[in-house]
Amino acid sequence: MQCSNAAQAFSQIVKDLHTLLKPLGFKKKGNHFHRQTEHGVGQLIHTQKSQWNDKSRLGFTFNIGLTCPLLQNDPRFHENGRALPDFPGLYDCLTHERIGRLLPEQERHDLWFEVADDGSGSTVVHEVQTMMQKLVLPYFAAHTKPQQLYPLIGNRYAMRLAVKLGEAEQAKRFYQAEYEWAQRRYREECRAAEHYRPKGRGNPPDPQIWLDYLEELEQDAAKWDVPEI
């Protein structure tokens, strides 16, 4: 690939990504790609440009997100009635990570790519394609079913998802785990409040925050018909 400037090189990278991803069921919107698996998990590749770009250099990275329409289209999930878009954005995702977080643990870093007017685009094309095939597609292959989202989305979302999947006892376990965690945080905040001495501008410990959260969690569990613990 020969491109005369950074903008052309970036456009070619996105075009080549489309060539790679389209046969795998991904649809393209702008510089982003999305597909939904047969089991109902949405998979998003979101392209993010650097805010420090100029005419001669263009930096970018990828955010990798997952959605679950079964859960997110339930009216109880969005009290304002907002449905999940057909082509979700990054902040519609239940969970998302920068591509660098998919590297092996000891190698993780905030991975960015850069093209410039120096004709380096062909090298970056190869790097991007390699990262997609070695990191992103295997990650997506490991998260095609709603149950595979449980470890990624936190106990409260997992509780709701388990209800939607008809897994009442699993929902109860997630509820109990979240409730016990919040109780521990409440006790820790109480101990911190007992020994608090004002210093600087920091806010004092506030155990009431965790009491309010526990009440909210109980209401959430009742709304989603989670068995009592």
mmCIF file of C-alpha atoms in Angstrom:
data_model
loop_
_atom_site.group_PDB
_atom_site.id
_atom_site.type_symbol
_atom_site.label_atom_id
_atom_site.label_comp_id
_atom_site.label_asym_id
_atom_site.label_seq_id
_atom_site.Cartn_x
_atom_site.Cartn_y
_atom_site.Cartn_z
ATOM 1 C CA MET A 1 0.000 0.000 0.000
ATOM 2 C CA GLN A 2 1.358 3.409 -0.994
ATOM 3 C CA CYS A 3 -0.364 6.460 0.478
ATOM 4 C CA SER A 4 0.869 10.002 0.096
ATOM 5 C CA ASN A 5 -0.309 11.272 3.480
ATOM 6 C CA ALA A 6 -1.547 10.238 6.917
ATOM 7 C CA ALA A 7 -5.243 10.750 6.140
ATOM 8 C CA GLN A 8 -5.074 8.499 3.086
ATOM 9 C CA ALA A 9 -3.174 5.872 5.045
ATOM 10 C CA PHE A 10 -5.804 5.869 7.786
ATOM 11 C CA SER A 11 -8.625 5.577 5.235
ATOM 12 C CA GLN A 12 -6.865 2.618 3.652
ATOM 13 C CA ILE A 13 -6.466 0.924 7.044
ATOM 14 C CA VAL A 14 -10.210 1.230 7.693
ATOM 15 C CA LYS A 15 -10.957 -0.052 4.188
ATOM 16 C CA ASP A 16 -8.692 -3.070 4.695
ATOM 17 C CA LEU A 17 -10.314 -3.738 8.060
ATOM 18 C CA HIS A 18 -13.678 -3.788 6.330
ATOM 19 C CA THR A 19 -12.309 -6.328 3.864
ATOM 20 C CA LEU A 20 -11.226 -8.515 6.782
ATOM 21 C CA LEU A 21 -14.367 -8.127 8.881
ATOM 22 C CA LYS A 22 -17.227 -8.059 6.357
ATOM 23 C CA PRO A 23 -17.050 -11.821 5.583
ATOM 24 C CA LEU A 24 -17.277 -12.432 9.339
ATOM 25 C CA GLY A 25 -20.628 -10.671 9.554
ATOM 26 C CA PHE A 26 -19.524 -7.208 10.643
ATOM 27 C CA LYS A 27 -21.327 -4.127 9.382
ATOM 28 C CA LYS A 28 -19.524 -0.818 8.985
ATOM 29 C CA LYS A 29 -20.678 2.625 10.092
ATOM 30 C CA GLY A 30 -18.156 5.414 9.710
ATOM 31 C CA ASN A 31 -14.898 3.978 11.021
ATOM 32 C CA HIS A 32 -16.615 1.483 13.331
ATOM 33 C CA PHE A 33 -17.675 -2.162 12.946
ATOM 34 C CA HIS A 34 -20.414 -4.205 14.612
ATOM 35 C CA ARG A 35 -21.995 -7.634 14.388
ATOM 36 C CA GLN A 36 -24.444 -9.661 16.433
ATOM 37 C CA THR A 37 -23.760 -13.324 17.106
ATOM 38 C CA GLU A 38 -26.357 -16.023 16.554
ATOM 39 C CA HIS A 39 -26.668 -16.290 20.351
ATOM 40 C CA GLY A 40 -27.501 -12.603 20.737
ATOM 41 C CA VAL A 41 -24.289 -10.865 21.792
ATOM 42 C CA GLY A 42 -23.361 -7.648 20.014
ATOM 43 C CA GLN A 43 -19.669 -7.123 19.258
ATOM 44 C CA LEU A 44 -18.315 -3.650 18.524
ATOM 45 C CA ILE A 45 -14.970 -2.420 17.199
ATOM 46 C CA HIS A 46 -14.915 1.317 17.848
ATOM 47 C CA THR A 47 -12.151 3.371 16.234
ATOM 48 C CA GLN A 48 -10.886 6.309 18.289
ATOM 49 C CA LYS A 49 -8.629 9.004 16.865
ATOM 50 C CA SER A 50 -6.163 10.867 19.046
ATOM 51 C CA GLN A 51 -7.079 14.400 20.063
ATOM 52 C CA TRP A 52 -3.477 15.418 19.335
ATOM 53 C CA ASN A 53 -3.528 14.612 15.611
ATOM 54 C CA ASP A 54 -2.269 17.097 13.040
ATOM 55 C CA LYS A 55 -2.083 17.164 9.248
ATOM 56 C CA SER A 56 1.095 15.096 9.062
ATOM 57 C CA ARG A 57 0.462 12.513 11.799
ATOM 58 C CA LEU A 58 -2.660 10.599 12.785
ATOM 59 C CA GLY A 59 -2.822 8.423 15.880
ATOM 60 C CA PHE A 60 -5.671 6.030 16.620
ATOM 61 C CA THR A 61 -6.672 3.074 18.723
ATOM 62 C CA PHE A 62 -9.598 0.663 19.031
ATOM 63 C CA ASN A 63 -12.151 0.138 21.773
ATOM 64 C CA ILE A 64 -13.709 -3.314 21.925
ATOM 65 C CA GLY A 65 -17.266 -3.516 23.270
ATOM 66 C CA LEU A 66 -19.993 -6.073 23.960
ATOM 67 C CA THR A 67 -23.764 -5.645 24.165
ATOM 68 C CA CYS A 68 -26.678 -7.942 24.967
ATOM 69 C CA PRO A 69 -29.960 -6.872 23.345
ATOM 70 C CA LEU A 70 -31.908 -9.483 25.338
ATOM 71 C CA LEU A 71 -31.044 -7.577 28.501
ATOM 72 C CA GLN A 72 -30.648 -4.043 27.230
ATOM 73 C CA ASN A 73 -33.956 -3.898 25.377
ATOM 74 C CA ASP A 74 -35.875 -4.827 28.515
ATOM 75 C CA PRO A 75 -37.827 -1.720 29.668
ATOM 76 C CA ARG A 76 -36.564 -2.319 33.209
ATOM 77 C CA PHE A 77 -32.983 -1.834 32.027
ATOM 78 C CA HIS A 78 -33.584 1.659 30.641
ATOM 79 C CA GLU A 79 -36.251 3.348 32.719
ATOM 80 C CA ASN A 80 -36.427 6.139 30.141
ATOM 81 C CA GLY A 81 -37.545 3.594 27.535
ATOM 82 C CA ARG A 82 -34.406 3.961 25.431
ATOM 83 C CA ALA A 83 -33.828 0.893 23.274
ATOM 84 C CA LEU A 84 -30.419 -0.373 22.207
ATOM 85 C CA PRO A 85 -29.579 1.052 18.737
ATOM 86 C CA ASP A 86 -29.205 -1.355 15.823
ATOM 87 C CA PHE A 87 -25.614 -0.129 15.537
ATOM 88 C CA PRO A 88 -24.560 0.569 19.135
ATOM 89 C CA GLY A 89 -22.037 3.196 20.124
ATOM 90 C CA LEU A 90 -19.261 2.656 22.613
ATOM 91 C CA TYR A 91 -21.273 3.860 25.586
ATOM 92 C CA ASP A 92 -24.167 1.583 24.698
ATOM 93 C CA CYS A 93 -21.929 -1.373 25.543
ATOM 94 C CA LEU A 94 -22.289 -3.330 28.771
ATOM 95 C CA THR A 95 -18.514 -3.593 28.847
ATOM 96 C CA HIS A 96 -15.703 -2.202 26.739
ATOM 97 C CA GLU A 97 -11.921 -2.285 26.755
ATOM 98 C CA ARG A 98 -9.109 -0.655 24.864
ATOM 99 C CA ILE A 99 -7.429 -3.109 22.516
ATOM 100 C CA GLY A 100 -4.245 -2.985 24.603
ATOM 101 C CA ARG A 101 -6.117 -4.546 27.533
ATOM 102 C CA LEU A 102 -6.532 -7.714 25.458
ATOM 103 C CA LEU A 103 -2.788 -8.311 25.401
ATOM 104 C CA PRO A 104 -1.304 -10.932 27.764
ATOM 105 C CA GLU A 105 -1.320 -9.544 31.305
ATOM 106 C CA GLN A 106 2.407 -8.834 31.499
ATOM 107 C CA GLU A 107 2.304 -6.951 28.181
ATOM 108 C CA ARG A 108 -0.814 -4.819 28.675
ATOM 109 C CA HIS A 109 -0.517 -1.152 27.836
ATOM 110 C CA ASP A 110 -2.520 1.574 26.139
ATOM 111 C CA LEU A 111 -1.859 0.508 22.565
ATOM 112 C CA TRP A 112 -2.023 3.190 19.879
ATOM 113 C CA PHE A 113 -1.163 3.139 16.193
ATOM 114 C CA GLU A 114 0.183 6.029 14.131
ATOM 115 C CA VAL A 115 0.372 6.820 10.449
ATOM 116 C CA ALA A 116 2.309 9.751 9.054
ATOM 117 C CA ASP A 117 3.190 11.478 5.822
ATOM 118 C CA ASP A 118 6.417 9.456 5.697
ATOM 119 C CA GLY A 119 4.808 6.505 3.907
ATOM 120 C CA SER A 120 4.785 4.212 6.966
ATOM 121 C CA GLY A 121 1.171 3.178 6.376
ATOM 122 C CA SER A 122 1.911 -0.308 5.044
ATOM 123 C CA THR A 123 3.647 -1.284 8.285
ATOM 124 C CA VAL A 124 0.721 -0.027 10.355
ATOM 125 C CA VAL A 125 -1.765 -1.899 8.162
ATOM 126 C CA HIS A 126 0.064 -5.111 8.971
ATOM 127 C CA GLU A 127 0.154 -4.275 12.696
ATOM 128 C CA VAL A 128 -3.572 -3.535 12.812
ATOM 129 C CA GLN A 129 -4.521 -6.672 10.894
ATOM 130 C CA THR A 130 -2.284 -8.771 13.159
ATOM 131 C CA MET A 131 -3.796 -7.322 16.337
ATOM 132 C CA MET A 132 -7.312 -7.880 15.037
ATOM 133 C CA GLN A 133 -6.615 -11.511 14.218
ATOM 134 C CA LYS A 134 -4.563 -12.322 17.316
ATOM 135 C CA LEU A 135 -6.435 -10.298 19.948
ATOM 136 C CA VAL A 136 -9.855 -9.029 18.936
ATOM 137 C CA LEU A 137 -11.334 -11.924 16.982
ATOM 138 C CA PRO A 138 -10.301 -14.535 19.612
ATOM 139 C CA TYR A 139 -11.792 -12.276 22.311
ATOM 140 C CA PHE A 140 -15.034 -12.102 20.374
ATOM 141 C CA ALA A 141 -14.968 -15.874 19.794
ATOM 142 C CA ALA A 142 -14.807 -16.348 23.566
ATOM 143 C CA HIS A 143 -17.826 -14.075 24.122
ATOM 144 C CA THR A 144 -20.583 -15.130 21.741
ATOM 145 C CA LYS A 145 -23.193 -16.210 24.321
ATOM 146 C CA PRO A 146 -24.873 -14.061 26.991
ATOM 147 C CA GLN A 147 -23.659 -16.328 29.808
ATOM 148 C CA GLN A 148 -20.075 -15.624 28.749
ATOM 149 C CA LEU A 149 -20.613 -11.980 29.683
ATOM 150 C CA TYR A 150 -21.147 -12.745 33.378
ATOM 151 C CA PRO A 151 -17.485 -12.276 34.447
ATOM 152 C CA LEU A 152 -17.196 -9.006 32.522
ATOM 153 C CA ILE A 153 -20.244 -6.979 33.510
ATOM 154 C CA GLY A 154 -20.320 -6.910 37.311
ATOM 155 C CA ASN A 155 -22.701 -8.644 39.678
ATOM 156 C CA ARG A 156 -25.590 -6.223 39.278
ATOM 157 C CA TYR A 157 -25.816 -6.457 35.492
ATOM 158 C CA ALA A 158 -25.098 -10.187 35.733
ATOM 159 C CA MET A 159 -28.009 -10.556 38.163
ATOM 160 C CA ARG A 160 -30.364 -8.947 35.659
ATOM 161 C CA LEU A 161 -29.004 -10.953 32.750
ATOM 162 C CA ALA A 162 -29.433 -14.216 34.653
ATOM 163 C CA VAL A 163 -33.087 -13.324 35.201
ATOM 164 C CA LYS A 164 -33.562 -12.756 31.468
ATOM 165 C CA LEU A 165 -31.950 -16.132 30.778
ATOM 166 C CA GLY A 166 -34.264 -17.877 33.235
ATOM 167 C CA GLU A 167 -31.417 -18.695 35.628
ATOM 168 C CA ALA A 168 -33.062 -17.684 38.901
ATOM 169 C CA GLU A 169 -30.552 -19.329 41.236
ATOM 170 C CA GLN A 170 -27.664 -17.797 39.333
ATOM 171 C CA ALA A 171 -29.340 -14.401 39.625
ATOM 172 C CA LYS A 172 -29.691 -14.950 43.364
ATOM 173 C CA ARG A 173 -25.966 -15.749 43.670
ATOM 174 C CA PHE A 174 -24.999 -12.559 41.846
ATOM 175 C CA TYR A 175 -27.418 -10.578 44.027
ATOM 176 C CA GLN A 176 -25.980 -12.061 47.201
ATOM 177 C CA ALA A 177 -22.400 -11.409 46.106
ATOM 178 C CA GLU A 178 -23.167 -7.760 45.336
ATOM 179 C CA TYR A 179 -25.135 -7.326 48.560
ATOM 180 C CA GLU A 180 -22.349 -8.779 50.695
ATOM 181 C CA TRP A 181 -19.777 -6.619 48.927
ATOM 182 C CA ALA A 182 -21.831 -3.476 49.621
ATOM 183 C CA GLN A 183 -22.241 -4.505 53.265
ATOM 184 C CA ARG A 184 -18.465 -4.822 53.591
ATOM 185 C CA ARG A 185 -18.001 -1.389 52.065
ATOM 186 C CA TYR A 186 -20.532 0.017 54.529
ATOM 187 C CA ARG A 187 -18.677 -1.466 57.497
ATOM 188 C CA GLU A 188 -15.357 -0.169 56.175
ATOM 189 C CA GLU A 189 -16.836 3.307 55.756
ATOM 190 C CA CYS A 190 -18.227 3.198 59.295
ATOM 191 C CA ARG A 191 -14.790 2.345 60.689
ATOM 192 C CA ALA A 192 -13.210 5.092 58.628
ATOM 193 C CA ALA A 193 -15.791 7.594 59.899
ATOM 194 C CA GLU A 194 -15.037 6.674 63.511
ATOM 195 C CA HIS A 195 -11.354 7.516 63.075
ATOM 196 C CA TYR A 196 -11.724 10.403 60.653
ATOM 197 C CA ARG A 197 -9.715 13.555 61.308
ATOM 198 C CA PRO A 198 -10.237 16.436 58.849
ATOM 199 C CA LYS A 199 -7.211 16.996 56.622
ATOM 200 C CA GLY A 200 -7.011 19.040 53.468
ATOM 201 C CA ARG A 201 -9.942 19.177 51.055
ATOM 202 C CA GLY A 202 -10.958 15.525 51.000
ATOM 203 C CA ASN A 203 -14.530 14.551 51.756
ATOM 204 C CA PRO A 204 -15.191 12.785 55.063
ATOM 205 C CA PRO A 205 -16.308 9.129 55.038
ATOM 206 C CA ASP A 206 -20.044 8.784 54.437
ATOM 207 C CA PRO A 207 -21.527 5.392 55.407
ATOM 208 C CA GLN A 208 -24.972 6.575 54.288
ATOM 209 C CA ILE A 209 -23.878 6.205 50.667
ATOM 210 C CA TRP A 210 -23.640 2.452 51.138
ATOM 211 C CA LEU A 211 -26.915 2.206 53.046
ATOM 212 C CA ASP A 212 -28.575 3.994 50.139
ATOM 213 C CA TYR A 213 -26.909 1.630 47.683
ATOM 214 C CA LEU A 214 -28.089 -1.430 49.614
ATOM 215 C CA GLU A 215 -31.646 -0.103 49.544
ATOM 216 C CA GLU A 216 -31.353 0.599 45.823
ATOM 217 C CA LEU A 217 -30.001 -2.903 45.253
ATOM 218 C CA GLU A 218 -32.930 -4.444 47.133
ATOM 219 C CA GLN A 219 -35.365 -2.452 44.999
ATOM 220 C CA ASP A 220 -33.537 -3.499 41.847
ATOM 221 C CA ALA A 221 -33.686 -7.168 42.820
ATOM 222 C CA ALA A 222 -37.413 -6.879 43.519
ATOM 223 C CA LYS A 223 -38.041 -5.150 40.178
ATOM 224 C CA TRP A 224 -36.219 -7.945 38.348
ATOM 225 C CA ASP A 225 -37.924 -10.717 40.365
ATOM 226 C CA VAL A 226 -34.691 -12.031 41.854
ATOM 227 C CA PRO A 227 -35.284 -14.618 44.625
ATOM 228 C CA GLU A 228 -34.726 -13.255 48.123
ATOM 229 C CA ILE A 229 -31.459 -14.004 49.875
#
